[in-house]
Amino acid sequence: MSGRGANSLGRDSAGASTNFQFCWNTGHWSYFMADGSFTSDRREYFKKRPGHWRAPQPGVIEIGYSERQAESLPNGQLHEYWYALAHGKEKGAKSHDKDFWGTVCN
């Protein structure tokens, strides 16, 4: 991964399509495939969303219907940020920021 932002996620430095599996600071993992497919160990959570991802513009990753800001850091980590707006009838639901840091899984 380079420091060019989310638009570099699906391409390696030579420009060839690449798959990436990220291990997140939360203990979860996500797999971004070069063909636009997406899966995660939290697949049950994403069951109502399409299993696809894309980078519609530099610094933005869209997974299913959800967009988040993203940046690849000089140390090789991927940082994702988004604001989770509370909705629905979940007891105690609150809007909050979400920050996640991922590294390429070995």
PDB file of C-alpha atoms in Angstrom:
ATOM      1  CA  MET A   1       0.000   0.000   0.000  1.00  0.00           C
ATOM      2  CA  SER A   2       1.150   3.488  -0.670  1.00  0.00           C
ATOM      3  CA  GLY A   3       0.333   6.771   1.003  1.00  0.00           C
ATOM      4  CA  ARG A   4      -1.994   7.805  -1.839  1.00  0.00           C
ATOM      5  CA  GLY A   5      -5.213   7.172   0.075  1.00  0.00           C
ATOM      6  CA  ALA A   6      -8.080   4.786  -0.540  1.00  0.00           C
ATOM      7  CA  ASN A   7      -7.701   4.916  -4.319  1.00  0.00           C
ATOM      8  CA  SER A   8      -4.530   2.835  -3.904  1.00  0.00           C
ATOM      9  CA  LEU A   9      -6.224   0.084  -1.897  1.00  0.00           C
ATOM     10  CA  GLY A  10      -6.933  -2.198  -4.864  1.00  0.00           C
ATOM     11  CA  ARG A  11      -3.677  -1.581  -6.705  1.00  0.00           C
ATOM     12  CA  ASP A  12      -0.146  -2.442  -5.760  1.00  0.00           C
ATOM     13  CA  SER A  13       2.826  -0.221  -6.586  1.00  0.00           C
ATOM     14  CA  ALA A  14       3.151  -1.789 -10.040  1.00  0.00           C
ATOM     15  CA  GLY A  15      -0.490  -1.025 -10.849  1.00  0.00           C
ATOM     16  CA  ALA A  16      -1.586  -4.669 -10.789  1.00  0.00           C
ATOM     17  CA  SER A  17      -4.829  -5.558  -9.054  1.00  0.00           C
ATOM     18  CA  THR A  18      -4.284  -6.890  -5.560  1.00  0.00           C
ATOM     19  CA  ASN A  19      -6.392  -8.402  -2.768  1.00  0.00           C
ATOM     20  CA  PHE A  20      -5.926  -7.105   0.777  1.00  0.00           C
ATOM     21  CA  GLN A  21      -6.930  -8.644   4.081  1.00  0.00           C
ATOM     22  CA  PHE A  22      -6.811  -6.177   6.961  1.00  0.00           C
ATOM     23  CA  CYS A  23      -6.654  -7.096  10.621  1.00  0.00           C
ATOM     24  CA  TRP A  24      -8.233  -4.308  12.680  1.00  0.00           C
ATOM     25  CA  ASN A  25      -7.369  -2.951  16.113  1.00  0.00           C
ATOM     26  CA  THR A  26     -10.746  -4.342  17.263  1.00  0.00           C
ATOM     27  CA  GLY A  27      -9.691  -7.942  16.608  1.00  0.00           C
ATOM     28  CA  HIS A  28     -11.859  -8.260  13.464  1.00  0.00           C
ATOM     29  CA  TRP A  29     -10.699  -8.686   9.866  1.00  0.00           C
ATOM     30  CA  SER A  30     -11.921  -7.500   6.446  1.00  0.00           C
ATOM     31  CA  TYR A  31     -11.008  -8.810   3.000  1.00  0.00           C
ATOM     32  CA  PHE A  32     -11.059  -6.361   0.071  1.00  0.00           C
ATOM     33  CA  MET A  33     -10.755  -8.189  -3.264  1.00  0.00           C
ATOM     34  CA  ALA A  34      -9.501  -6.612  -6.487  1.00  0.00           C
ATOM     35  CA  ASP A  35     -12.779  -7.471  -8.262  1.00  0.00           C
ATOM     36  CA  GLY A  36     -14.700  -5.281  -5.790  1.00  0.00           C
ATOM     37  CA  SER A  37     -15.911  -8.117  -3.569  1.00  0.00           C
ATOM     38  CA  PHE A  38     -15.803  -7.656   0.190  1.00  0.00           C
ATOM     39  CA  THR A  39     -16.131  -9.988   3.131  1.00  0.00           C
ATOM     40  CA  SER A  40     -15.443  -9.852   6.848  1.00  0.00           C
ATOM     41  CA  ASP A  41     -15.556 -12.009   9.937  1.00  0.00           C
ATOM     42  CA  ARG A  42     -18.615  -9.870  10.773  1.00  0.00           C
ATOM     43  CA  ARG A  43     -20.467 -11.023   7.626  1.00  0.00           C
ATOM     44  CA  GLU A  44     -23.639 -11.608   9.667  1.00  0.00           C
ATOM     45  CA  TYR A  45     -23.595  -7.911  10.604  1.00  0.00           C
ATOM     46  CA  PHE A  46     -23.325  -6.941   6.931  1.00  0.00           C
ATOM     47  CA  LYS A  47     -26.030  -9.379   5.752  1.00  0.00           C
ATOM     48  CA  LYS A  48     -28.346  -6.568   4.629  1.00  0.00           C
ATOM     49  CA  ARG A  49     -25.589  -4.837   2.684  1.00  0.00           C
ATOM     50  CA  PRO A  50     -24.076  -5.895  -0.622  1.00  0.00           C
ATOM     51  CA  GLY A  51     -20.723  -7.634  -0.235  1.00  0.00           C
ATOM     52  CA  HIS A  52     -18.891  -5.153  -2.441  1.00  0.00           C
ATOM     53  CA  TRP A  53     -16.522  -2.233  -1.957  1.00  0.00           C
ATOM     54  CA  ARG A  54     -15.217   0.600  -4.097  1.00  0.00           C
ATOM     55  CA  ALA A  55     -13.172   3.794  -3.786  1.00  0.00           C
ATOM     56  CA  PRO A  56     -15.410   6.455  -5.415  1.00  0.00           C
ATOM     57  CA  GLN A  57     -12.798   9.161  -4.779  1.00  0.00           C
ATOM     58  CA  PRO A  58      -9.397   9.421  -3.118  1.00  0.00           C
ATOM     59  CA  GLY A  59      -9.724   9.060   0.644  1.00  0.00           C
ATOM     60  CA  VAL A  60     -13.164   7.426   0.572  1.00  0.00           C
ATOM     61  CA  ILE A  61     -14.064   3.730   0.819  1.00  0.00           C
ATOM     62  CA  GLU A  62     -17.625   2.607   0.213  1.00  0.00           C
ATOM     63  CA  ILE A  63     -18.665  -0.794   1.561  1.00  0.00           C
ATOM     64  CA  GLY A  64     -22.199  -1.696   0.574  1.00  0.00           C
ATOM     65  CA  TYR A  65     -24.228   1.407   1.363  1.00  0.00           C
ATOM     66  CA  SER A  66     -21.742   2.835   3.877  1.00  0.00           C
ATOM     67  CA  GLU A  67     -19.022   5.388   3.118  1.00  0.00           C
ATOM     68  CA  ARG A  68     -16.064   6.155   5.335  1.00  0.00           C
ATOM     69  CA  GLN A  69     -12.974   8.318   5.154  1.00  0.00           C
ATOM     70  CA  ALA A  70      -9.791   6.315   4.761  1.00  0.00           C
ATOM     71  CA  GLU A  71      -6.099   6.949   4.545  1.00  0.00           C
ATOM     72  CA  SER A  72      -3.091   4.718   4.235  1.00  0.00           C
ATOM     73  CA  LEU A  73      -0.491   5.830   6.744  1.00  0.00           C
ATOM     74  CA  PRO A  74       3.300   5.923   6.234  1.00  0.00           C
ATOM     75  CA  ASN A  75       3.687   2.996   8.667  1.00  0.00           C
ATOM     76  CA  GLY A  76       1.540   0.782   6.391  1.00  0.00           C
ATOM     77  CA  GLN A  77      -1.645   0.953   8.468  1.00  0.00           C
ATOM     78  CA  LEU A  78      -5.040   1.788   7.028  1.00  0.00           C
ATOM     79  CA  HIS A  79      -7.020   4.317   9.083  1.00  0.00           C
ATOM     80  CA  GLU A  80     -10.803   4.426   8.633  1.00  0.00           C
ATOM     81  CA  TYR A  81     -13.062   7.036  10.179  1.00  0.00           C
ATOM     82  CA  TRP A  82     -16.790   7.655  10.054  1.00  0.00           C
ATOM     83  CA  TYR A  83     -19.543   9.130  12.130  1.00  0.00           C
ATOM     84  CA  ALA A  84     -22.190   6.599  13.166  1.00  0.00           C
ATOM     85  CA  LEU A  85     -25.534   8.340  13.392  1.00  0.00           C
ATOM     86  CA  ALA A  86     -27.778   6.556  15.889  1.00  0.00           C
ATOM     87  CA  HIS A  87     -31.122   5.587  14.458  1.00  0.00           C
ATOM     88  CA  GLY A  88     -33.827   3.046  15.079  1.00  0.00           C
ATOM     89  CA  LYS A  89     -35.170   1.973  18.406  1.00  0.00           C
ATOM     90  CA  GLU A  90     -32.084   0.493  20.014  1.00  0.00           C
ATOM     91  CA  LYS A  91     -32.132   1.274  23.708  1.00  0.00           C
ATOM     92  CA  GLY A  92     -29.371   3.707  24.593  1.00  0.00           C
ATOM     93  CA  ALA A  93     -28.282   4.192  20.960  1.00  0.00           C
ATOM     94  CA  LYS A  94     -26.037   7.237  20.598  1.00  0.00           C
ATOM     95  CA  SER A  95     -24.354   8.871  17.647  1.00  0.00           C
ATOM     96  CA  HIS A  96     -20.581   8.598  17.844  1.00  0.00           C
ATOM     97  CA  ASP A  97     -17.296   8.723  15.959  1.00  0.00           C
ATOM     98  CA  LYS A  98     -15.667   5.510  14.810  1.00  0.00           C
ATOM     99  CA  ASP A  99     -11.915   5.258  14.258  1.00  0.00           C
ATOM    100  CA  PHE A 100     -10.281   1.999  13.212  1.00  0.00           C
ATOM    101  CA  TRP A 101      -6.690   1.114  12.356  1.00  0.00           C
ATOM    102  CA  GLY A 102      -5.869  -1.915  10.243  1.00  0.00           C
ATOM    103  CA  THR A 103      -2.707  -3.663   9.141  1.00  0.00           C
ATOM    104  CA  VAL A 104      -2.321  -6.149   6.315  1.00  0.00           C
ATOM    105  CA  CYS A 105      -2.819  -9.604   7.845  1.00  0.00           C
ATOM    106  CA  ASN A 106       0.004 -12.114   7.506  1.00  0.00           C
TER     107      ASN A 106
END
